[in-house]
Coordinates of C-alpha atoms and ligand atoms in Angstrom, one line a residue:
X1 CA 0.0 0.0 0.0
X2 CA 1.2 3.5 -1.0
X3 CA 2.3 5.6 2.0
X4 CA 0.4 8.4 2.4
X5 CA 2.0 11.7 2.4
X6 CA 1.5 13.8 5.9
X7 CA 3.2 16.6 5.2
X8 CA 5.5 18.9 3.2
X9 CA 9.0 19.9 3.8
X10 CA 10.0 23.4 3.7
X11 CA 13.5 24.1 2.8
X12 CA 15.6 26.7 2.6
X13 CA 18.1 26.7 -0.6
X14 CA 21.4 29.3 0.0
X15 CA 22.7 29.8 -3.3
X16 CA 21.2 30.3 -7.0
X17 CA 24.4 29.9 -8.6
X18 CA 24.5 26.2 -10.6
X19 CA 24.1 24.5 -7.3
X20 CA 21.3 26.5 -6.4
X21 CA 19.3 26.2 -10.1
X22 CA 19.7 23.0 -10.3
X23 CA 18.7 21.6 -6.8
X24 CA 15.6 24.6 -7.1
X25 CA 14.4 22.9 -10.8
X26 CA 15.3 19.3 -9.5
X27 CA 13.1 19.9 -6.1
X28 CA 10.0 21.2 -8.4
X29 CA 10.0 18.8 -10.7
X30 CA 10.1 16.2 -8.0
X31 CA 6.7 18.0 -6.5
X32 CA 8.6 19.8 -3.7
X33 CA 7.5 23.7 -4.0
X34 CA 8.0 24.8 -0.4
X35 CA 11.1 26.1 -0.8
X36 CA 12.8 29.6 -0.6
X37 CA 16.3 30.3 -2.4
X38 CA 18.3 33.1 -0.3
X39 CA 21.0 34.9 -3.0
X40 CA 23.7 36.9 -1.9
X41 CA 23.9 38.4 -4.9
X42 CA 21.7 41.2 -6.6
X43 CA 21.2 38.2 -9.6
X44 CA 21.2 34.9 -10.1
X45 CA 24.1 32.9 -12.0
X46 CA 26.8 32.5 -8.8
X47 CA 30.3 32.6 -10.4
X48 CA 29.1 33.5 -13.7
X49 CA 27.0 36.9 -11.6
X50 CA 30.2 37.2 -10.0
X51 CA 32.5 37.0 -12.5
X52 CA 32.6 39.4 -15.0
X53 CA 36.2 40.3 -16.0
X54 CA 37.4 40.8 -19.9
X55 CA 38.0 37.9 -21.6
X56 CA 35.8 35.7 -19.3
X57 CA 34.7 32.7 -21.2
X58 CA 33.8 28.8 -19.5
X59 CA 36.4 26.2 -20.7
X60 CA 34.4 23.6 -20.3
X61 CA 31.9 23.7 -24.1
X62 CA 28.6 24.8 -23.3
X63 CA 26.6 21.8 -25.1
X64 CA 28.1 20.3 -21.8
X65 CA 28.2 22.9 -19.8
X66 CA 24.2 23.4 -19.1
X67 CA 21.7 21.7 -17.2
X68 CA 20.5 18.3 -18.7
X69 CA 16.7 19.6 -17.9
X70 CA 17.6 22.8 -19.5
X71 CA 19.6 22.3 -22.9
X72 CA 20.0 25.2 -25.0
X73 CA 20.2 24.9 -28.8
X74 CA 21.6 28.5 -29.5
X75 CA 24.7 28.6 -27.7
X76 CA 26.5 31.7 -29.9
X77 CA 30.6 29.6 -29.4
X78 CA 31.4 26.2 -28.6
X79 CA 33.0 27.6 -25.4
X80 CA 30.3 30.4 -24.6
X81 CA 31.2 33.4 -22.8
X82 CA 30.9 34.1 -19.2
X83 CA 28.0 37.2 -20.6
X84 CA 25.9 34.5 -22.2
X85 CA 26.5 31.9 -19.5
X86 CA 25.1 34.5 -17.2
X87 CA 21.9 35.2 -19.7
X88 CA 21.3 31.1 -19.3
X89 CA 20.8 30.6 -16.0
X90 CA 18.8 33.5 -15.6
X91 CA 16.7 32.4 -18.4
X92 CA 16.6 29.1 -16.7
X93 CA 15.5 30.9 -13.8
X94 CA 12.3 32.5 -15.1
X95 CA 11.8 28.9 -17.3
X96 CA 11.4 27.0 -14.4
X97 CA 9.5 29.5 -12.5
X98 CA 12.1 29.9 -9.4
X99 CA 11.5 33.9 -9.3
X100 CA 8.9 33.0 -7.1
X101 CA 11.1 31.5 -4.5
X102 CA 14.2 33.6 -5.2
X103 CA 15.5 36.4 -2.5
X104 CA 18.2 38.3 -3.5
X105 CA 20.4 40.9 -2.1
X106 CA 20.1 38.5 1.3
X107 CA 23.7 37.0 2.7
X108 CA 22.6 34.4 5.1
X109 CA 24.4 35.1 8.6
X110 CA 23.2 32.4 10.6
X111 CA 21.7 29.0 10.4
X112 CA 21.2 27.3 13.1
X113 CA 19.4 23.4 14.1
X114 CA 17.1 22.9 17.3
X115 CA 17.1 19.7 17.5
X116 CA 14.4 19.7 14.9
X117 CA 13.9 22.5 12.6
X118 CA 16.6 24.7 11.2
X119 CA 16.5 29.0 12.0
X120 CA 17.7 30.8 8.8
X121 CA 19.2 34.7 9.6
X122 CA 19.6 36.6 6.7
X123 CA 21.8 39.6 6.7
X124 CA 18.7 42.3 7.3
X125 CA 17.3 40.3 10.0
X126 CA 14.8 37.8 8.6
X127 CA 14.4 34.8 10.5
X128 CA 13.1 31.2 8.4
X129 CA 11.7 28.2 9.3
X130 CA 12.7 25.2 8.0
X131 CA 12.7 21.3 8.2
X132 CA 15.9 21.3 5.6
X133 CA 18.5 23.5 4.9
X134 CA 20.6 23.0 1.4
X135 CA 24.1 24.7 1.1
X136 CA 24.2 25.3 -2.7
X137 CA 27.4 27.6 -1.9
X138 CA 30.1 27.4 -4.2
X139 CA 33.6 26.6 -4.2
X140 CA 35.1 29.3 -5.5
X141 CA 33.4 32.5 -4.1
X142 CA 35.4 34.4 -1.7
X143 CA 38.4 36.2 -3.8
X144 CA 41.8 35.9 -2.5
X145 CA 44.4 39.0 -3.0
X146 CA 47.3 39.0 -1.8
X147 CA 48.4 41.0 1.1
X148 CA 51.2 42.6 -0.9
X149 CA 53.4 45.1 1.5
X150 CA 52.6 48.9 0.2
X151 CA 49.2 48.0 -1.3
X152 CA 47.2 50.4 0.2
X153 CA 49.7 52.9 -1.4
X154 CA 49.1 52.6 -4.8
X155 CA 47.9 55.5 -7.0
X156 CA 46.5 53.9 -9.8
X157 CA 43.6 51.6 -9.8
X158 CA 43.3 48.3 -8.5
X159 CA 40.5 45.5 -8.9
X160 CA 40.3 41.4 -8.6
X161 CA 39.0 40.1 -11.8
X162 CA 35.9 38.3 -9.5
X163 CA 34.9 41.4 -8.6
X164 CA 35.4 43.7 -11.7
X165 CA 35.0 47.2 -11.8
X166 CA 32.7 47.9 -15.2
X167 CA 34.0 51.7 -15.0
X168 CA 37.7 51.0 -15.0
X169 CA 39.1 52.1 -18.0
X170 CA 41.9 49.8 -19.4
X171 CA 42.3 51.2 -22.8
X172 CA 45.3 52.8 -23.3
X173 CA 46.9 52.2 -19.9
X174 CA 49.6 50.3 -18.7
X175 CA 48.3 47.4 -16.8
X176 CA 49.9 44.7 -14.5
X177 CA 48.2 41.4 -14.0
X178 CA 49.1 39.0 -11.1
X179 CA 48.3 35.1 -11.6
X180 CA 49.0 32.6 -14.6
X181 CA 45.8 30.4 -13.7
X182 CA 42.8 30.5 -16.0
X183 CA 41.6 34.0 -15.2
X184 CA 45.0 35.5 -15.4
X185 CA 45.5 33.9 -18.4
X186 CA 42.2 34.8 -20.0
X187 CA 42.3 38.5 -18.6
X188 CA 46.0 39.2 -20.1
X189 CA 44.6 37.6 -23.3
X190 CA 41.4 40.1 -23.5
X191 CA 43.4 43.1 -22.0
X192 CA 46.5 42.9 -23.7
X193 CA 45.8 44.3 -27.6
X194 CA 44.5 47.2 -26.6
X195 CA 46.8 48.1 -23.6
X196 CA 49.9 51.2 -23.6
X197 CA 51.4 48.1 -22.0
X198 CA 51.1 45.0 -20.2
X199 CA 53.2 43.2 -17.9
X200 CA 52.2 39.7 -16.4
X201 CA 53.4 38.8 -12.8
X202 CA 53.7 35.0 -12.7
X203 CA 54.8 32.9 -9.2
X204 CA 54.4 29.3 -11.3
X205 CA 53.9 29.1 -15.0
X206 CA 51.3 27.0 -16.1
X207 CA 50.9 24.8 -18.8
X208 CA 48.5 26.2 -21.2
X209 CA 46.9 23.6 -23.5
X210 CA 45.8 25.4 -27.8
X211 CA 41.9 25.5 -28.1
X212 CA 40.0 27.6 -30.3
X213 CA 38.0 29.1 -27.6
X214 CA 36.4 32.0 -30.2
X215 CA 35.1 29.4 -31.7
X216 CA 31.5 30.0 -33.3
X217 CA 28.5 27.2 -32.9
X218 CA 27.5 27.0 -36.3
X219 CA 24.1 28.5 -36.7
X220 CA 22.7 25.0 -38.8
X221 CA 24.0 23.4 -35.3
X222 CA 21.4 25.4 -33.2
X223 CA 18.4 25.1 -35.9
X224 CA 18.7 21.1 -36.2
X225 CA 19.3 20.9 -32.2
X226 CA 15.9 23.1 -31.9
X227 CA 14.3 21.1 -34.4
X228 CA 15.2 17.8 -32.8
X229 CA 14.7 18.6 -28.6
X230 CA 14.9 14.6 -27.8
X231 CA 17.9 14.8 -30.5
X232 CA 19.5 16.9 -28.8
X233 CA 18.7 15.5 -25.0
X234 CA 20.5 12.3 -26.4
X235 CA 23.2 14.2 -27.7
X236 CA 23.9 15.6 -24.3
X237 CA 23.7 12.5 -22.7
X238 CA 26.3 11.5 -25.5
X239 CA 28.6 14.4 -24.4
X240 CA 28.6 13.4 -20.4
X241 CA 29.6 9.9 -21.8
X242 CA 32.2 11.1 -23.8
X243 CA 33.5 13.7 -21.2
X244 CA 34.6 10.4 -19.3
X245 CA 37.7 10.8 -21.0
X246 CA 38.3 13.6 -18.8
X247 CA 37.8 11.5 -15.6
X248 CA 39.9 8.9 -17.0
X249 CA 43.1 11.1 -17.9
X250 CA 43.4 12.8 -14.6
X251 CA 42.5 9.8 -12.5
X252 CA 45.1 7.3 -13.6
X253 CA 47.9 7.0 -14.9
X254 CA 47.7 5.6 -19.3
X255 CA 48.7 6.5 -22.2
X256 CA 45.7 8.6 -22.6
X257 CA 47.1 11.0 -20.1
X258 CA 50.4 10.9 -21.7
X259 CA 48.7 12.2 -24.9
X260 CA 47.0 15.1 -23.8
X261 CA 50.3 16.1 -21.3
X262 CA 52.4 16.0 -24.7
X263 CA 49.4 17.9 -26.2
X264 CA 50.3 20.5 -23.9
X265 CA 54.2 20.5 -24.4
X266 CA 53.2 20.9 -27.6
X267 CA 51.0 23.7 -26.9
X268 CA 54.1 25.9 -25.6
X269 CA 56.7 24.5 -28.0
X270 CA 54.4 25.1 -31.6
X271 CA 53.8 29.2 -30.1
X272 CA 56.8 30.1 -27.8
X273 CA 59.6 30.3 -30.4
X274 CA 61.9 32.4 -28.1
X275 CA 63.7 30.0 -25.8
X276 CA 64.6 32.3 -23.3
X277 CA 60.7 33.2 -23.0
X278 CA 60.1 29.7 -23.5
X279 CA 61.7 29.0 -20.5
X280 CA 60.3 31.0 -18.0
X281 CA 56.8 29.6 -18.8
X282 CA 57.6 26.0 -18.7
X283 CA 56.6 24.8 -15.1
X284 CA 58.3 22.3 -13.5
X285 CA 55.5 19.7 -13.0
X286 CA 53.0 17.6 -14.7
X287 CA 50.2 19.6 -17.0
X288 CA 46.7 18.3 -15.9
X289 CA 48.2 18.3 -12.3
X290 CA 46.9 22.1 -11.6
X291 CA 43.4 23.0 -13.1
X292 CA 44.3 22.8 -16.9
X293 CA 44.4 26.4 -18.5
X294 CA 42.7 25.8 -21.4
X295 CA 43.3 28.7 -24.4
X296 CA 43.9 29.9 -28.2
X297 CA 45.4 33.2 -27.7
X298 CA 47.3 33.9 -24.8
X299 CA 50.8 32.7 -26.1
X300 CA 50.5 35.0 -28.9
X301 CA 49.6 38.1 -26.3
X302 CA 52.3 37.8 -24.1
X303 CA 54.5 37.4 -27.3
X304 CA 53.2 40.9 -28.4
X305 CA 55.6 43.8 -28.4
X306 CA 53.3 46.1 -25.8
X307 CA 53.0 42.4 -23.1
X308 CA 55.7 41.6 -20.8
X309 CA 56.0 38.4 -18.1
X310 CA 57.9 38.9 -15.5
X311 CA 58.8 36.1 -13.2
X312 CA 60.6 37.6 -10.6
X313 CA 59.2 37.8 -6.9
X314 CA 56.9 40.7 -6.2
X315 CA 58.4 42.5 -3.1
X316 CA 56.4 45.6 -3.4
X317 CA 53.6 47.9 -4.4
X318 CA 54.7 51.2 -4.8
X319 CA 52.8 54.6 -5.4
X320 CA 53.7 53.8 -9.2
X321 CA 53.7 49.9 -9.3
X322 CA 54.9 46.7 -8.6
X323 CA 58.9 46.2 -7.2
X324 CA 60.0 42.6 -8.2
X325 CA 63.0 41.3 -5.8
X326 CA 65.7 41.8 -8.9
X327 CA 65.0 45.6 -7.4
X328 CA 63.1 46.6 -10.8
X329 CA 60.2 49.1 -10.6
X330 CA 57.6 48.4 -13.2
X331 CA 55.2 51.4 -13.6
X332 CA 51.8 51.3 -13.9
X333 CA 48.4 53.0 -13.9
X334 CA 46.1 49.6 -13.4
X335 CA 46.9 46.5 -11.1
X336 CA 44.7 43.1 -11.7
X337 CA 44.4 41.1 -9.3
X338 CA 43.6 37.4 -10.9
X339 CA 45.0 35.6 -7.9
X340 CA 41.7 33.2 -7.4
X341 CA 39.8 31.8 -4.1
X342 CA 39.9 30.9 -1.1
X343 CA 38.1 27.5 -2.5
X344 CA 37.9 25.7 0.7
X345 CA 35.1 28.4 2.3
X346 CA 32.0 26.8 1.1
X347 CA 29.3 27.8 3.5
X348 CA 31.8 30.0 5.6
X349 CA 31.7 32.6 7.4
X350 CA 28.2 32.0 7.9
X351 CA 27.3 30.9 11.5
X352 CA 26.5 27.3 10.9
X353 CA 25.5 25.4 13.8
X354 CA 24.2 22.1 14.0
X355 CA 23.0 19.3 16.5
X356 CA 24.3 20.3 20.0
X357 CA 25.5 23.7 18.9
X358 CA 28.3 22.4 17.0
X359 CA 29.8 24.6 14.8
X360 CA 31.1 23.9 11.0
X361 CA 34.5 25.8 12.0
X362 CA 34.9 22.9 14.7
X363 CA 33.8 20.1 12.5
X364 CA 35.9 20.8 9.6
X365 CA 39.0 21.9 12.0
X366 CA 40.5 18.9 10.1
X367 CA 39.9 20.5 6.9
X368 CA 35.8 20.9 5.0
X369 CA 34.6 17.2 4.5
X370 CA 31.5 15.6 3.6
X371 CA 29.8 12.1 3.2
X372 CA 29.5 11.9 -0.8
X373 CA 29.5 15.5 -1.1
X374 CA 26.5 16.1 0.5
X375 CA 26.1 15.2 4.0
X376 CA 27.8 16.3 7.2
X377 CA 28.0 14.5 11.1
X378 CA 26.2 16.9 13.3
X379 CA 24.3 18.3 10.7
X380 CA 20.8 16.8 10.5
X381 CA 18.5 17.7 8.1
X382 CA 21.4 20.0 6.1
X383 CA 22.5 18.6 2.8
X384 CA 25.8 20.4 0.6
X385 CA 25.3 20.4 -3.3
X386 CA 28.8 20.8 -4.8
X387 CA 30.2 20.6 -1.4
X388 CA 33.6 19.3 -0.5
X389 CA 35.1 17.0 -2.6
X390 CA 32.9 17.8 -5.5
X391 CA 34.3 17.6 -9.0
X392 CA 36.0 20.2 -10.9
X393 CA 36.6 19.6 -14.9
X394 CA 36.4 15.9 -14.5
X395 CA 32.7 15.1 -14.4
X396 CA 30.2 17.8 -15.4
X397 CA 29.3 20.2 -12.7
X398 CA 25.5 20.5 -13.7
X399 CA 25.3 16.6 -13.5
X400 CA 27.0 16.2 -10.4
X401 CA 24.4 18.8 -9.0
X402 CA 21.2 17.3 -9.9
X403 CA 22.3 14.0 -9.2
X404 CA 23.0 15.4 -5.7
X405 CA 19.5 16.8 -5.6
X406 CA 17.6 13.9 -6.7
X407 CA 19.9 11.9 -4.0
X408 CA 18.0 14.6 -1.8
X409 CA 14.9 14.7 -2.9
X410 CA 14.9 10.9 -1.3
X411 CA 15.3 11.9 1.5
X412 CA 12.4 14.9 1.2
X413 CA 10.4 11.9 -0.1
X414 CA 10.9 9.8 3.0
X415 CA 10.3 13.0 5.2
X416 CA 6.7 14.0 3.8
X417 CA 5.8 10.3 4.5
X418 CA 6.3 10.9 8.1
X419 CA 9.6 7.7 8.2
X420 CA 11.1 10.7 10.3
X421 CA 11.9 13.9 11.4
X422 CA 15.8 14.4 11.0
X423 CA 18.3 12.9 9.3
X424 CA 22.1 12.8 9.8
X425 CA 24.9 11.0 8.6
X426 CA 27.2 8.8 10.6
X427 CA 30.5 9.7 11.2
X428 CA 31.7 6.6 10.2
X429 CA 30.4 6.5 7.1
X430 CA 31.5 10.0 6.6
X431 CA 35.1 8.6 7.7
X432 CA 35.1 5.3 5.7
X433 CA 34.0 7.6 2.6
X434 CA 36.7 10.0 3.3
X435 CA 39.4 7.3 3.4
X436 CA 38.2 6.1 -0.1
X437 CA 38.7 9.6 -1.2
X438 CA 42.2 9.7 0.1
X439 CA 43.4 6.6 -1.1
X440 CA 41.6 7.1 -4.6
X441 CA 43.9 10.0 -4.7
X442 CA 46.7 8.2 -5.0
X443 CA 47.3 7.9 -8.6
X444 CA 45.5 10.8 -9.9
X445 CA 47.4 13.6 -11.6
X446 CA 46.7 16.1 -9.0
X447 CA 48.8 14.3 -6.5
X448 CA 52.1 14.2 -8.6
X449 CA 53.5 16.9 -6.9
X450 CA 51.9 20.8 -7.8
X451 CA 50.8 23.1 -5.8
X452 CA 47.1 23.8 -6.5
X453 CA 44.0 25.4 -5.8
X454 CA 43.0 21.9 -4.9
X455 CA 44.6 21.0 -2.1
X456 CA 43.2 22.1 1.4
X457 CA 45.4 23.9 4.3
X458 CA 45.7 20.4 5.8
X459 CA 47.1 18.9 2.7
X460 CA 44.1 17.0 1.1
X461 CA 42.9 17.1 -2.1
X462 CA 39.3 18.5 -2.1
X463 CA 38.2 16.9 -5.5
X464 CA 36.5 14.0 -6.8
X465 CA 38.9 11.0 -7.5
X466 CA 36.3 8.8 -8.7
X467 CA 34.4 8.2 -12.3
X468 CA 30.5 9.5 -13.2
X469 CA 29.5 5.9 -13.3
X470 CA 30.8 5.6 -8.8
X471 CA 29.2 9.1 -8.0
X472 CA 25.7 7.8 -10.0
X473 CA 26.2 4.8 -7.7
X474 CA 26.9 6.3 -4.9
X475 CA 24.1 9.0 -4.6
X476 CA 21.5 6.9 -6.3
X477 CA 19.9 5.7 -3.1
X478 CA 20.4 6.6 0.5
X479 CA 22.0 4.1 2.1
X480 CA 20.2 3.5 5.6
X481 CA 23.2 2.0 7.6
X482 CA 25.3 5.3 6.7
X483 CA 22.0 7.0 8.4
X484 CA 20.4 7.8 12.0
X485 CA 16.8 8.8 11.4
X486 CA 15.0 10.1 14.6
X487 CA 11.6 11.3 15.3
X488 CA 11.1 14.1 17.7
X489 CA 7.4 13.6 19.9
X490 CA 5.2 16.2 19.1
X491 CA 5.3 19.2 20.8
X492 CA 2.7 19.5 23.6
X493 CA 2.1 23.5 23.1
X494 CA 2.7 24.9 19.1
X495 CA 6.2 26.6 19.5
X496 CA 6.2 30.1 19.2
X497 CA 6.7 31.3 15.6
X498 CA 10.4 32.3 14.7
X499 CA 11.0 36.0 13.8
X500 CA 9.1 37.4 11.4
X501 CA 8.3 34.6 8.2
X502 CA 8.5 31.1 8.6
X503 CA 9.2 29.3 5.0
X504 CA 7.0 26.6 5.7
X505 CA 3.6 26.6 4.8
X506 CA 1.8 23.1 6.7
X507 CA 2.5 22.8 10.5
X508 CA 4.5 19.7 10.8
X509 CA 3.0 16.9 12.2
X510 CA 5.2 14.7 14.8
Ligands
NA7_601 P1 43.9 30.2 -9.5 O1 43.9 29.1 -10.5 O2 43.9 29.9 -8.1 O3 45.2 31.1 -9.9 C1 45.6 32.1 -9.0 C2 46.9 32.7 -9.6 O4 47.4 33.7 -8.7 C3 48.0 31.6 -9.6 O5 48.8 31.8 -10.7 C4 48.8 32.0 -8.3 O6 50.1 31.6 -8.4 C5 48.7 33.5 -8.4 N1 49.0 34.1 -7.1 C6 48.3 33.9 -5.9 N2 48.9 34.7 -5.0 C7 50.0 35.3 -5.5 C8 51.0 36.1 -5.1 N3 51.0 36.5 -3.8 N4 52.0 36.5 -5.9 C9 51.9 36.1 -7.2 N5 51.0 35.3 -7.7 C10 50.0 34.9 -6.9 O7 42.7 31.2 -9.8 P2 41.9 31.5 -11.2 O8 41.0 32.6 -10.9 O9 42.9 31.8 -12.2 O10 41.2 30.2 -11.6 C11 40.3 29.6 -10.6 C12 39.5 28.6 -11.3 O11 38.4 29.2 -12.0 C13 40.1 27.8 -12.4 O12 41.0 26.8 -11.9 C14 39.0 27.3 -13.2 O13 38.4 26.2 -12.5 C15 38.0 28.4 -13.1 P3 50.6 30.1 -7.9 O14 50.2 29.2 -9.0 O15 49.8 29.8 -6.6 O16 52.0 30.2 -7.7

């Protein structure tokens, strides 16, 4: 016999960036509307609101990089632009009919667990209600620059490329960029031909593997994928398969690997001509083993005769520029900070406490972890979509996320049929998981000795080490051992409501 459902979960969702999108359209199409999404931002789109430097374009192609519930035939370049990336998922937004449940412009401060609901404090003071609380907070969020000594007394202008200044004028100026990762490299690319001057400050080269990332979509491409929606829903489904080459090349050592690393020798040999140059950009590690700078154009800008790398130590800011430890001066009216994250944030600083007042700083003093990516000891009822060890250009991001949320959605399931009122994971289960991790990490090219965004202040690697085909298996079904499931007796008096909304719109029914 069917159970019959008792009641509805309400559930607060922090973040619409990916994460947030995808968990929102996954919930709603599953029948779960009581939700609220709480956005930081003024706009949807996370990274890609965020984001908005020159040059910005995703290096993963966008007939992969979208939601499977939300393909998009028109895509204007095989590698779209961080602009029309932006466009989707607001699009996506009003598609799916989130608007409704989005807040924006409110920073949750606090969320704190009862022992049965969850208290939500946004930044103006509104207090939620909620049976579930999903992080859907992003990796890489919080921009890291540099305390550099004399900073403060620079003349000229100075802005991180996650937070880009729309009225900064870069035309005609001479413009320093510190960082070779992706952004640095993409930024230099976009800045460079119409720069007095540009000089790139580099601590590591990186290897930088040739794609044509202008690239167009053919037009014909977007009229036979419109034509053909279940077409083109296979053809997606083709891509995730085919992106398991990714996976594979990065995860184990083969000769697959050994292709695409000699792919990006090649990259540097075929368009660095000048040895000397040549040189100073060849890093001393594996390429693949720091997040693979993917582009067409950035060898021949910091070939051109206004671009200049330099790759000695910044000591310095001065009124005028940057000091490097050779005792140079380089002048300049515009410093650019592309000098990433601090990835290993995730719901931080927000006030998260859990059962028993337990704080995420105190359980992640070892370092952010999570059962499967999603689930956290001491945190009932609280789920992470793209949380710690989540993938990053090995297996899709969108997949990852709504597998993660239709994982969830069992739970929410099992919740409105009354089987109980909180949920947390074990913390051996969370242990034995995070020993898989760590000995999966063994052979994967991120551990073949890089430094990296990757790797946490305690010396882990905070990505996925397995295949698509283990995290489908792994956050099919809830596994009930890995799981204590409690139900709270009903109160005896209805409990005074909390501040001024709750999110939920049926009492709940012990
Ligand atoms: P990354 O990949 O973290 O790159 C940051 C860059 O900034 C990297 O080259 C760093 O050098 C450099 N950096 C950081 N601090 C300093 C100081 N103090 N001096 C000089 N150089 C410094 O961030 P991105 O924004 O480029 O890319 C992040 C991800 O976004 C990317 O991986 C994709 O997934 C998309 P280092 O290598 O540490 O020596």
């Amino acid at each position: 016999m069917a159970t019959k459902p008792i009641r509805e979960p309400s559930i607060v969702i922090v973040g619409a960036g990916v994460a947030g999108i995808a968990t929102a359209v996954t919930f709603k199409q599953a029948g779960f509307d009581d939700f609220v999404i709480l956005e930081k931002g003024s706009d949807v789109g996370g990274v890609w609101f965020w984001n908005r430097y020159p040059g910005l374009t995703c290096d993963v192609p966008s007939q992969l990089y979208q939601f499977g519930f939300a393909p998009k035939s028109d895509w204007s370049q095989i590698w779209a632009t961080g602009s029309e990336i932006q466009r989707y998922h607001a699009d996506v937004v009003d598609a799916f009919g989130l608007r409704a449940h989005l807040r924006t412009d409110s920073e949750v401060t606090d969320a704190v667990f009862d022992g049965r609901r969850w208290t939500v404090t946004v930044a103006d003071g509104t207090r939620l209600s909620a049976d579930f609380v999903i992080a859907a907070t992003g990796v890489l969020h919080h921009p890291f620059t540099p305390d550099i000594p004399g900073l403060d007394s620079f003349a000229g202008a100075t802005v991180h490329t996650a937070r880009w200044d729309e009225t900064l004028v870069t035309e005609g100026k001479r413009i320093a960029v510190i960082g070779s990762g992706s952004t640095g490299v993409q930024v230099v690319s976009a800045l460079q031909p119409s720069a007095a001057k540009l000089v790139q400050f580099t601590r590591t080269p990186q290897w930088v593997l040739w794609a044509p990332m202008d690239l167009r979509q053919p037009a014909v491409v977007a009229k036979a994928l419109a034509a053909a929606p279940a077409v083109h829903r296979r053809l997606y489904d083709v891509a995730l398969w085919a992106s398991g080459i990714l996976a594979d090349v990065v995860l184990h050592p083969s000769w697959r690997r050994t292709a695409v690393q000699q792919l990006a020798r090649w990259s540097l040999r075929a368009q660095v001509g000048d040895r000397e140059l040549r040189d100073r950009l060849t890093p001393d590690y594996q390429p693949l083993c720091k997040r693979q700078v993917v582009s067409g154009t950035y060898y021949r800008a910091i070939q051109a005769a206004n671009a200049q790398l330099v790759t000695d130590k910044i000591t310095e800011i001065t009124p005028s520029g940057i000091r490097t430890a050779d005792g140079r001066e380089h002048d300049v009216d515009v410093i650019v900070f592309a000098t990433g994250f601090h990835p290993h944030n995730y719901m931080r600083p927000m006030n998260l406490r859990g059962r028993d007042g337990l704080t995420i700083d105190r359980a992640w003093e070892q370092g952010p972890r999570a059962y499967r990516m999603t689930a956290i000891p001491g945190f009932p009822n609280l789920f992470t979509v793209l949380g710690p060890n989540s993938p990053t250009g090995s297996i899709s991001l969108q997949y990852s996320a709504e597998l993660t949320a239709r994982y969830i959605t069992g739970w929410l399931r099992r919740f409105r049929a009354g089987e109980f009122d909180t949920v947390e994971v074990t913390e051996a289960a969370t242990q034995r998981f995070a020993d898989a991790v760590a000995r999966a990490m063994g052979p994967t090219v991120w551990n073949t000795g890089c430094n990296s965004w990757y790797f946490t202040e305690h010396n882990t690697i905070d990505l996925w080490p397995f295949d698509r085909a283990t995290m489908t298996a792994m956050l099919t079904e809830p596994d009930d051992r890995d799981f204590v499931l409690t139900r709270a007796p009903a109160p005896a008096v209805p409990a005074e409501p909390v501040g001024s909304e709750t999110v939920t719109s049926t009492p709940v029914d012990g």
